[in-house]
Short mmCIF file of C-alpha atoms in Angstrom, two decimals:
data_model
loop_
_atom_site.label_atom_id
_atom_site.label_comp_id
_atom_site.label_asym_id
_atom_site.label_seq_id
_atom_site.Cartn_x
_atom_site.Cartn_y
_atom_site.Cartn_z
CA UNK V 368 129.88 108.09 93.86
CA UNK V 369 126.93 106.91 91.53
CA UNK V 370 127.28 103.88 89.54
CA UNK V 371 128.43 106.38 86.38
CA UNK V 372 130.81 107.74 87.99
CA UNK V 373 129.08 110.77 88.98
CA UNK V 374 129.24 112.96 92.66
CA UNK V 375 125.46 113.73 93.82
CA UNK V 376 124.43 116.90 92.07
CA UNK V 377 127.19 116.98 89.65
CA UNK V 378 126.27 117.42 86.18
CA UNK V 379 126.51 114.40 84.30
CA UNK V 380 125.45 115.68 80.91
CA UNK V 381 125.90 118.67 79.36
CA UNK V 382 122.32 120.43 78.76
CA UNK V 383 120.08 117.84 79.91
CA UNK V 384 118.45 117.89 82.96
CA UNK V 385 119.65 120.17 86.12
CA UNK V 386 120.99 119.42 89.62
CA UNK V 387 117.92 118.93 92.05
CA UNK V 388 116.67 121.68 94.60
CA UNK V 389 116.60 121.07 98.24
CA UNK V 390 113.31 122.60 98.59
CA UNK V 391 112.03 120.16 95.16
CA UNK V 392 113.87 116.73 97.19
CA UNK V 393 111.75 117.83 100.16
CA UNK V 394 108.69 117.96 98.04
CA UNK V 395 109.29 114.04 96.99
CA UNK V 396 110.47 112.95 100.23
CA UNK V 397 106.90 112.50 101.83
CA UNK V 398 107.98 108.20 102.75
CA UNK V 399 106.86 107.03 105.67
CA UNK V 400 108.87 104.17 107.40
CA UNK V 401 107.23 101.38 109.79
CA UNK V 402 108.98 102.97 113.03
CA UNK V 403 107.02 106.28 112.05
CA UNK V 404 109.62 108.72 110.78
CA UNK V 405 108.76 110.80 107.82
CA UNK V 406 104.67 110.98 109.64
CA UNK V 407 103.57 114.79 109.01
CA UNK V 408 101.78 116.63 111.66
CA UNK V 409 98.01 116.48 112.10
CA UNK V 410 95.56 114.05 112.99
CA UNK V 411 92.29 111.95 111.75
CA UNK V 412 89.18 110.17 112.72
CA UNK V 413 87.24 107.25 111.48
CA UNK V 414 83.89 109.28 111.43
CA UNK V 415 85.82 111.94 108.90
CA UNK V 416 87.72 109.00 107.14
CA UNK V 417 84.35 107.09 106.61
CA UNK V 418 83.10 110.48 104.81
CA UNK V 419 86.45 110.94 102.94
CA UNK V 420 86.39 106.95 102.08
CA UNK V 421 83.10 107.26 100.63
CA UNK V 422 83.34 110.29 98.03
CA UNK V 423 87.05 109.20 96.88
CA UNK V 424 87.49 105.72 97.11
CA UNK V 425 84.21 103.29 97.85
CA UNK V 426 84.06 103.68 93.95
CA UNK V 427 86.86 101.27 93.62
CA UNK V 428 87.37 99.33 97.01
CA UNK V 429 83.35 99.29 97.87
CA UNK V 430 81.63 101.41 100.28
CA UNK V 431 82.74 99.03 103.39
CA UNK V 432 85.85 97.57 101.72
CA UNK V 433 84.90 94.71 99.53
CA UNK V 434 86.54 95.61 96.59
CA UNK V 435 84.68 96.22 93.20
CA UNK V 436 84.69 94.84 89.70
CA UNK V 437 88.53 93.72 89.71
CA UNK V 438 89.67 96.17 92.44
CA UNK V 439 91.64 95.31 95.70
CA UNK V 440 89.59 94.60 98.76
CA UNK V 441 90.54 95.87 101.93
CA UNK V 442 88.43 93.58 104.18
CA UNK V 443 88.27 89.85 104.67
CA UNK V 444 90.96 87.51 103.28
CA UNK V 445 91.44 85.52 106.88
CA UNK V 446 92.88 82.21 106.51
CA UNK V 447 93.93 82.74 102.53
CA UNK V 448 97.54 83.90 102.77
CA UNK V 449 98.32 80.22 102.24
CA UNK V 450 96.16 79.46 99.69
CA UNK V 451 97.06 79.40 95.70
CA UNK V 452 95.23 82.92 95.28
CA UNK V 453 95.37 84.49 98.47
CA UNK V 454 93.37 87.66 99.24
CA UNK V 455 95.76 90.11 100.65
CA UNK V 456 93.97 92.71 102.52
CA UNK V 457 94.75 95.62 104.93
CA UNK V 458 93.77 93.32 108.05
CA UNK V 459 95.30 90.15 106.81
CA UNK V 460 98.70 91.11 105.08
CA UNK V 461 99.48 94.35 105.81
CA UNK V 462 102.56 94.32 108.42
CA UNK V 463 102.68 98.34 109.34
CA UNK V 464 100.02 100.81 109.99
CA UNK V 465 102.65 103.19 108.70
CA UNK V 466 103.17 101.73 105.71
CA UNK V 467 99.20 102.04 105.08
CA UNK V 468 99.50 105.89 105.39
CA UNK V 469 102.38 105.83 103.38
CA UNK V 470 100.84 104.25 100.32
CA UNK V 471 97.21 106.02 100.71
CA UNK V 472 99.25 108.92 101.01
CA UNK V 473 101.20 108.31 97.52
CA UNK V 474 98.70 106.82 95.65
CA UNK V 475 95.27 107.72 96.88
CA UNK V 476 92.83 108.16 95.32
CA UNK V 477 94.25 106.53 92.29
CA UNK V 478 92.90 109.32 89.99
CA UNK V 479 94.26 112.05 91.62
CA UNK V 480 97.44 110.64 94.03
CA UNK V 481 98.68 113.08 96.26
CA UNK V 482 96.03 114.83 96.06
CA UNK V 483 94.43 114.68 99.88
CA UNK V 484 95.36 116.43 102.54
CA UNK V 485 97.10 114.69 105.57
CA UNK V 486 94.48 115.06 107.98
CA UNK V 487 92.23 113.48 105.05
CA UNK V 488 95.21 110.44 105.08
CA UNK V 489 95.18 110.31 108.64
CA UNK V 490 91.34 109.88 108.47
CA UNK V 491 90.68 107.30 105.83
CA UNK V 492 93.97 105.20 107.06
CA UNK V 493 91.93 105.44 110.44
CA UNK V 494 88.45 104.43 108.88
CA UNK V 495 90.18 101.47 107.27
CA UNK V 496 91.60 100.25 110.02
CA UNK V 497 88.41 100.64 111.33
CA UNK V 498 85.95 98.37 109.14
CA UNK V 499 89.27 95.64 109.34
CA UNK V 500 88.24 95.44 113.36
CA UNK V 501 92.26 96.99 114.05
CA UNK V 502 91.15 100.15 116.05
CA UNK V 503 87.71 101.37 117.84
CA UNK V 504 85.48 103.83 116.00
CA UNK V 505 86.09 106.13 118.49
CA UNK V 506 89.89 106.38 117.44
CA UNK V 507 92.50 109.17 116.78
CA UNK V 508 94.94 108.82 114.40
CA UNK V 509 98.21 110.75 114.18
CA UNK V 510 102.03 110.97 113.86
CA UNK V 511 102.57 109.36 117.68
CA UNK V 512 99.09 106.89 117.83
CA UNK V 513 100.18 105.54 114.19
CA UNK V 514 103.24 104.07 115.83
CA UNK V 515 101.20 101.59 118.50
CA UNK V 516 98.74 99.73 116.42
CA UNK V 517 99.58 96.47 116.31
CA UNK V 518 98.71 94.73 112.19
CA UNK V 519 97.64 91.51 112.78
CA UNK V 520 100.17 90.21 110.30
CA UNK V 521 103.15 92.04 111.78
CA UNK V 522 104.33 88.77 112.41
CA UNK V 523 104.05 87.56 108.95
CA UNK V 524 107.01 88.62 107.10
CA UNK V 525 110.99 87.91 107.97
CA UNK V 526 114.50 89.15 106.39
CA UNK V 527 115.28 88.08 103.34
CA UNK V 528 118.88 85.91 104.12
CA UNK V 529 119.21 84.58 100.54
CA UNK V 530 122.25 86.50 100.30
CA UNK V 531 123.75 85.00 103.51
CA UNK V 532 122.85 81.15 102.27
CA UNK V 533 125.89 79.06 100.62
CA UNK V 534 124.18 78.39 97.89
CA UNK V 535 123.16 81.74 96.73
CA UNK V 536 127.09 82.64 97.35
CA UNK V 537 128.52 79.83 95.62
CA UNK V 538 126.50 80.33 92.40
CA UNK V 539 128.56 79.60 89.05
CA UNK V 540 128.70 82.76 87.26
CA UNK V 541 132.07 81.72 84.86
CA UNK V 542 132.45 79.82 81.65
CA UNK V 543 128.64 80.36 80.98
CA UNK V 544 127.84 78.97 77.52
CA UNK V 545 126.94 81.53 74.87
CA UNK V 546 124.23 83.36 74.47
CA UNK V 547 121.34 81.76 72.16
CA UNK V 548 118.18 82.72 70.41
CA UNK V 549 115.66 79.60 71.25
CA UNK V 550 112.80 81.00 69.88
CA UNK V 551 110.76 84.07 68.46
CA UNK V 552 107.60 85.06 70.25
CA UNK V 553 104.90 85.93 67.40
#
């Protein structure tokens, strides 16, 4: 039951909206988790990814990944995670190859997401890896390979326990004073 009281694909109001398709559910549900489930079929190369990489996105992230104008870079960043304006890159932050399919895949090229084909993801996920020193130019890329790169950060990152800690469970949420106006922003 939904949080307004509503069973999945029961109407909730009259005349607005409709009950979604299977086939139009299927059509958004194109995720990609870290253990590789939701990977489509098909495969990619760096040599095709570097040609892909340079008509659709060097514009933006720099024809070997330096980022340009105000646009993320993909390279470099080593040694800045800890630093007041880290550089979070694809071979510095990113824990999951998976997860770098996954959001080339949804967002790429940021003009026209969605719009490549998933060889063309497989490719320019490879090529990226590539010029970030993870895999050999000489690499393959596809639903099973994706799986066994190792990130270098896939170390970096750990559960979030906050809810599990006393004090985020013993928080005061009675008796709160009122609600007050302290300002108006002009």
């Amino acid at each position: 039951m939904g949080s307004h009281g509503a069973e999945a694909g029961e109407a909730r109001y009259d005349g607005i909206g409709a009950a979604a398709s299977a086939d139009l559910i299927r059509a958004w549900n194109i995720d990609v988790a870290p253990n590789g489930a939701g990977a489509p079929p098909g495969s990619g190369n760096v040599s095709n990814g570097e040609a892909v990489y340079f008509e659709k996105c060097a514009h933006c992230h720099g024809d070997f990944g330096e980022g340009v104008g105000n646009m993320p870079k993909l390279i470099s960043g080593s040694g800045t995670l800890l630093d007041d304006r880290p550089i979070r890159t694809v071979g510095n932050y990113w824990p999951f190859a998976t997860t770098l399919f996954d959001y080339i895949k949804r967002t790429m090229p940021m003009q026209a997401p969605q719009s490549l084909a998933d060889e063309d993801v497989y490719s320019v996920t490879s090529y990226v890896l590539y010029i970030n020193n993870i895999v050999p130019k000489d690499f393959i890329l596809n639903q099973t390979s994706i799986t066994g790169i190792e990130m270098p950060n896939v170390d970096g990152f750990y559960m979030d326990n906050r809810k599990t800690k006393e004090s985020y469970a013993d928080s005061c949420m009675h008796d709160c004073p009122p609600y007050q106006v302290l300002g108006v922003a002009k």
